[in-house]
Amino acid sequence: MFVLGKNEKLISVTLLATLVVVGCGGGDSSDSAGSSSAASEATVMENPVDPSTAGNISGSVAFEGSAPAMDAIDMSGEQVCADKHSTAPMLQTVVVNDNGTLSNVFVYVKEGSAIEGMQFPTPSAALLDQDGCVYTPHVMGVMVDQEITIRNSDGLLHNINASPTEQRGFNTSQPFNMETSQDFGTPEVMVPLRCDVHGWMTAFVGVVNHPYHSVSDGSGGFSLSTLPEGDYVVEAWHEQYGTQAQTVTVTAGGTTDITFTFSADMANAVVPMRTPIDPHDHPLVTDHQ
Amino acid sequence: MAIWGGVAFALSLAMMPLGLGALQEDEQLGKVTYDRWCSECHGVDGDGTGSAAGYMLPRPRDFTLAMYNIRTTASGDLPTDQDLLRAINMGAPGTAMPAWDDVLTEAEKQALVQYLKTFSRFFPLDENPVPLVLGSPTGVSEEVIAEGRGQYEAIECWKCHGDQGRGDGESAATLMDDTGFPIAAADLTENWFFNGGADVEDIYRALRTGLDGSPMPNFSDVLNAGVMTDEELWAVAHYVRSLAPEDTPGISEVVLAKLLTEGAELATSFDDQAWEEIEGTYIPLVGQIIVKPRWFDPRVDGVWVKAMHNGDDISVLVSWSDPNNSPDPLWSDWKSQVTRIMEPREAADNEIDAAPDQLVVQFPMQMPEGMERPYFLKGDSRRPVYLWEWKSDRQTALEGEARGVGTESFQDEGQDVSVKGMHSDGQWQVVFTRPLLTSDENDLDFITGEAIPMSFFAWDGDNGESGNQGSLSSWYFLLLEEPTSTKVYVAPPIAMLIAGALGFFIVRRVQKREMESFRS
């Protein structure tokens, strides 16, 4: 984040200059307002993909076996939140949809020579809401440097504690209805977020350096659109069932359908996240204990 | 720590192989110093898994993550060199991390700062982290503290720290640090255990930066978003400061039991007004690590003691921070985690069952001649001890005796001591009352004007503590004020101070020896 921090400062200077030139100074230059417009400012960039030679990937995430029962969340300590739920809120570790598909799977292009080195425009801010003492969405994808607007709609104390390993995290508090802006400068699948005040609140953010990411929805569907034709490795990540990958060929003007299948027996899968950082490898001094 | 010192260190230098020239001189010094002084806890590779790591909670920091509690920089930013130097010099009070200011040379400390940074790949990316501009404290007054209290409620510090700041908030039982270990919300009434310092500036800094790697968030974004002013945040810092005593309690060896004036009523309950007249004495407790099963993660790190008597009866009020009344289902996960991760796993399974909170007050069975007191761990056959035992799941106190650990026996009948205990706002307050003289020959008689040895054992059941696994103090003295008291009060403590301090060092020395034995 600090690498980014420097950029941010640079960008705000640009932004300020623009404001002065345009003659609409005096605006609120608070952090969130400042940097989200800055992001769009800094990225007036063409999408490098030619739509006429592009295709799409769409598909769904199937689930086999019986859906594990999720624990109900005890929100009795937070009446404001409890009141926001018409049915008892459940942990979202495994959400199997009515049609037997799996929600909250992060699906993204892991490799693809066709997009290697391409610079994509940074999309506008993504929203992560805290509403009823749950994160909405529970799993989300963003691009590197894309602003994430973290909103507190509950008006009671949440803290947002991000603990990535590929980059610096943050741990910030939101005691009131308010918004904070954050971003991640390095690709990382996934960055875990948690609220320490409400131990059940967790979220995962997938950070990639292209727009080809999606999260399976309430009917298990996902889609990756406008990819240059070529072969891709597409990976699906789930917080409980781990990852799996497929090689997918995208043709111009076509839509390739794929299905990922997770099953209840994968419950002990290794979930790649926060992989331990290699201890540094400075030259070894002969043991002198 | 100093005792591992010089000789071995010099030897190791002499034995170092040639071929170190490849390393920068500083890095060489950094590595040598680190391997010698830090690696047993923090691990040779800096990943926090040294051989002693399992014996402490919080665990030694994993330097590969480059997450530092105490910084002058924003949440998520790296610490400055100055910040690291400060951490090395001051240590982290209340944890196993020692202060190194007197142990290492300036050059060694500087070299360590640079060496710590090499464990993480983040430091090369940001050579000069920029400190936050923190300003200077606002003035303090009762209004400011009241304002701070209001803000403390509004921004919900109490969710973690509890209404009165004793680390007993609703979320306290589920807090975990970034490496997945349970972590206690700091007890704000004991500012001498703060990692980053006890002063209002230190508290304010902790609020602005957060304690990275722990659940303690930063409150800078709240200012940036304009939902709170800097003055209000300073007021919170002033309020938090006001929760702890003005001065860090010194080691006072004597608890004076005040003699009540004619007709004044002896307090037999914790909520009696009369206690407010009496100044408390703070008595530090440490983990019991002398006999097995040992305990390296004591919850109760000190008790406050007050006493009064009226010539016939004595009341002793003991109070201490404990986030809950054990056993409490809300804390059962905490308990099972702590017992699972704390080395050495010497306790039998049945000792890990649900357990109450407990307190034992220990006296010699007979007043010793001169300065000789029973062995502080429940005495021995030559010099037995007399005990008062209180448990949170029982309405009565028991009197007992012991001739060494494991020989405790409690009287079934003819109890002369009565007790009243209450848990509220993260604190136990327990009052013992007993006649000064009893007919039981195994009960110590409390004679006014005599310095009566007294010590304490405490257990937090939901922290996995019972049996030998709890905390204890060395010997202190209870002195019952005499009718013509002023002289008596002044005279004996001087002799006692010396003896008492010795007692403290005995505990320390034994602990040190134990610490070393698990290191080797």
Coordinates of N, CA and C in Angstrom, one line a residue, chain A residues 2 6 30 77-78 156-157 159 161 163 165-173 175-176 178 180 182 194 196-197 274 277 279-280 282-283 285-286 288-289, chain B residues 17 20 23 27 31 35 45 64-66 75-76 78 115 118-119 121-122 125-126 155-156 159 171 175-176 178 214-219 221-222 225 227:
Chain A
F2 N 2.1 1.2 0.6 CA 2.8 2.4 0.6 C 3.3 2.8 -0.7
K6 N 2.4 6.6 -2.3 CA 3.2 7.7 -3.0 C 2.5 8.2 -4.2
S30 N -11.1 15.7 1.0 CA -10.9 14.6 2.0 C -10.5 13.3 1.2
G77 N -26.2 -9.3 20.6 CA -25.4 -8.1 21.2 C -25.5 -6.9 20.3
E78 N -26.0 -7.0 19.1 CA -26.1 -5.9 18.2 C -27.5 -5.8 17.7
L156 N -22.8 1.7 13.7 CA -22.1 1.3 15.0 C -20.7 0.8 14.6
L157 N -19.9 0.6 15.6 CA -18.5 0.4 15.4 C -18.2 -0.8 14.6
N159 N -14.6 -2.4 12.6 CA -13.2 -2.2 12.2 C -13.0 -3.1 11.0
N161 N -10.1 -4.9 9.0 CA -8.8 -5.3 9.2 C -8.4 -6.2 8.0
S163 N -5.6 -8.2 6.0 CA -4.3 -8.8 6.2 C -3.8 -9.6 5.0
T165 N -0.7 -10.7 2.3 CA 0.7 -11.0 2.4 C 1.5 -10.4 1.3
E166 N 0.9 -10.2 0.2 CA 1.7 -9.7 -1.0 C 1.9 -8.2 -0.9
Q167 N 1.2 -7.5 0.1 CA 1.3 -6.1 0.2 C 0.9 -5.7 1.6
R168 N 1.0 -4.4 1.9 CA 0.6 -4.0 3.2 C -0.9 -4.0 3.4
G169 N -1.3 -4.3 4.6 CA -2.7 -4.2 4.9 C -3.1 -3.0 5.6
F170 N -4.2 -3.0 6.3 CA -4.6 -1.8 7.1 C -5.6 -2.3 8.1
N171 N -5.8 -1.6 9.1 CA -6.8 -1.9 10.1 C -7.4 -0.6 10.6
T172 N -8.6 -0.3 10.1 CA -9.2 1.0 10.3 C -10.5 0.9 11.0
S173 N -11.0 1.9 11.7 CA -12.2 1.8 12.4 C -13.3 2.7 11.8
P175 N -16.6 4.0 13.4 CA -17.6 4.0 14.5 C -19.0 4.6 14.1
F176 N -19.1 5.2 12.9 CA -20.3 5.9 12.6 C -20.7 5.4 11.1
M178 N -20.3 6.0 7.7 CA -19.2 6.7 7.0 C -18.6 5.8 5.9
T180 N -14.9 4.9 3.8 CA -13.4 5.0 3.7 C -13.0 4.4 2.4
Q182 N -10.1 2.6 0.1 CA -8.8 1.8 0.2 C -8.6 1.2 -1.2
R194 N -11.4 -8.8 7.9 CA -12.2 -9.2 9.0 C -12.6 -8.0 9.9
D196 N -12.9 -7.3 13.8 CA -12.6 -7.9 15.0 C -13.7 -7.7 16.1
V197 N -14.4 -6.6 15.9 CA -15.5 -6.3 16.8 C -16.6 -7.4 16.7
R274 N -2.9 -15.9 2.0 CA -1.9 -15.6 3.0 C -0.8 -16.6 3.0
I277 N 5.3 -15.9 3.9 CA 6.4 -15.3 3.1 C 7.7 -16.1 3.4
P279 N 11.1 -16.9 4.5 CA 12.1 -16.1 5.4 C 13.2 -15.6 4.4
H280 N 13.7 -14.5 4.7 CA 14.6 -13.9 3.8 C 15.9 -14.8 3.6
H282 N 19.2 -14.0 3.2 CA 20.5 -13.4 3.3 C 21.6 -14.4 3.4
P283 N 22.8 -14.2 3.0 CA 23.8 -15.2 3.0 C 24.0 -15.8 4.4
V285 N 25.5 -17.3 7.6 CA 26.7 -17.3 8.3 C 26.8 -18.6 9.0
T286 N 28.0 -19.2 9.0 CA 28.2 -20.5 9.6 C 27.7 -20.4 11.0
H288 N 27.2 -20.3 14.7 CA 28.2 -19.9 15.7 C 27.6 -20.0 17.1
Q289 N 26.5 -20.8 17.2 CA 25.9 -20.8 18.5 C 26.8 -21.4 19.6
Chain B
P17 N 33.8 -18.1 12.2 CA 34.7 -18.4 11.0 C 35.0 -17.2 10.2
L20 N 33.3 -14.0 6.6 CA 32.2 -13.1 6.9 C 32.3 -11.8 6.1
L23 N 29.6 -10.3 3.9 CA 28.5 -9.5 4.5 C 29.0 -8.1 4.8
E27 N 25.7 -5.6 8.8 CA 24.8 -6.7 8.7 C 25.4 -7.9 9.5
K31 N 23.5 -9.5 12.5 CA 23.2 -10.9 12.5 C 23.7 -11.6 13.8
D35 N 21.2 -13.2 16.4 CA 21.3 -14.7 16.6 C 21.5 -15.0 18.1
D45 N 15.3 -17.2 11.5 CA 14.8 -16.6 10.2 C 13.8 -15.5 10.4
T64 N 8.8 -11.4 9.3 CA 8.7 -11.5 7.8 C 7.4 -10.7 7.4
L65 N 6.4 -10.5 8.3 CA 5.2 -9.8 8.0 C 5.4 -8.3 8.1
A66 N 6.5 -7.9 8.8 CA 6.7 -6.5 9.0 C 5.5 -5.7 9.5
S75 N -1.4 3.4 9.7 CA -1.8 2.0 9.7 C -1.4 1.4 8.3
G76 N -0.7 0.3 8.4 CA -0.3 -0.4 7.1 C 1.1 0.1 6.7
L78 N 5.1 1.0 7.0 CA 6.2 0.5 7.8 C 6.6 1.4 8.9
Y115 N 19.1 -5.0 10.5 CA 19.0 -6.5 10.3 C 17.5 -7.0 10.3
T118 N 15.8 -6.7 7.1 CA 16.1 -7.7 6.0 C 15.2 -8.9 6.0
F119 N 14.5 -9.1 7.1 CA 13.6 -10.3 7.2 C 12.4 -10.1 6.3
R121 N 10.4 -8.5 2.9 CA 10.7 -7.9 1.5 C 10.1 -6.6 1.4
F122 N 9.3 -6.1 2.4 CA 8.7 -4.8 2.2 C 9.6 -3.6 2.4
L125 N 11.1 -1.6 -0.4 CA 10.2 -0.8 -1.2 C 9.9 0.6 -0.7
D126 N 10.2 0.8 0.5 CA 9.9 2.1 1.1 C 11.0 2.4 2.1
I155 N -17.7 6.2 20.2 CA -16.9 5.4 19.2 C -16.6 4.0 19.6
E156 N -17.2 3.6 20.7 CA -17.3 2.2 21.1 C -16.0 1.5 21.3
K159 N -16.5 -1.8 23.2 CA -16.8 -3.1 22.6 C -15.6 -4.1 22.8
S171 N -16.6 -8.1 22.7 CA -15.8 -8.7 21.6 C -14.5 -9.3 22.1
L175 N -11.1 -12.0 20.2 CA -10.1 -11.3 19.4 C -8.9 -12.2 19.1
M176 N -8.4 -12.0 17.9 CA -7.2 -12.8 17.5 C -6.3 -11.8 16.7
D178 N -3.0 -11.2 13.9 CA -2.9 -11.5 12.5 C -2.4 -12.9 12.3
S214 N -2.6 -6.5 15.3 CA -3.5 -6.8 16.3 C -4.9 -6.3 15.9
P215 N -5.9 -6.6 16.7 CA -7.3 -6.1 16.3 C -7.4 -4.6 16.6
M216 N -6.5 -4.0 17.3 CA -6.7 -2.6 17.6 C -6.5 -1.7 16.4
P217 N -7.7 -1.1 16.0 CA -7.7 -0.4 14.7 C -7.1 1.1 14.9
N218 N -6.9 1.7 13.7 CA -6.5 3.1 13.8 C -7.8 4.0 13.8
F219 N -7.7 5.2 14.4 CA -8.8 6.1 14.4 C -8.4 7.4 13.6
D221 N -8.6 7.5 10.2 CA -9.6 7.7 9.1 C -10.9 8.4 9.6
V222 N -11.1 8.2 10.9 CA -12.3 8.9 11.4 C -12.1 10.4 11.4
A225 N -12.3 11.5 7.7 CA -13.6 11.5 7.1 C -14.5 12.7 7.8
V227 N -15.8 12.9 10.7 CA -16.8 12.5 11.6 C -16.4 12.7 13.1

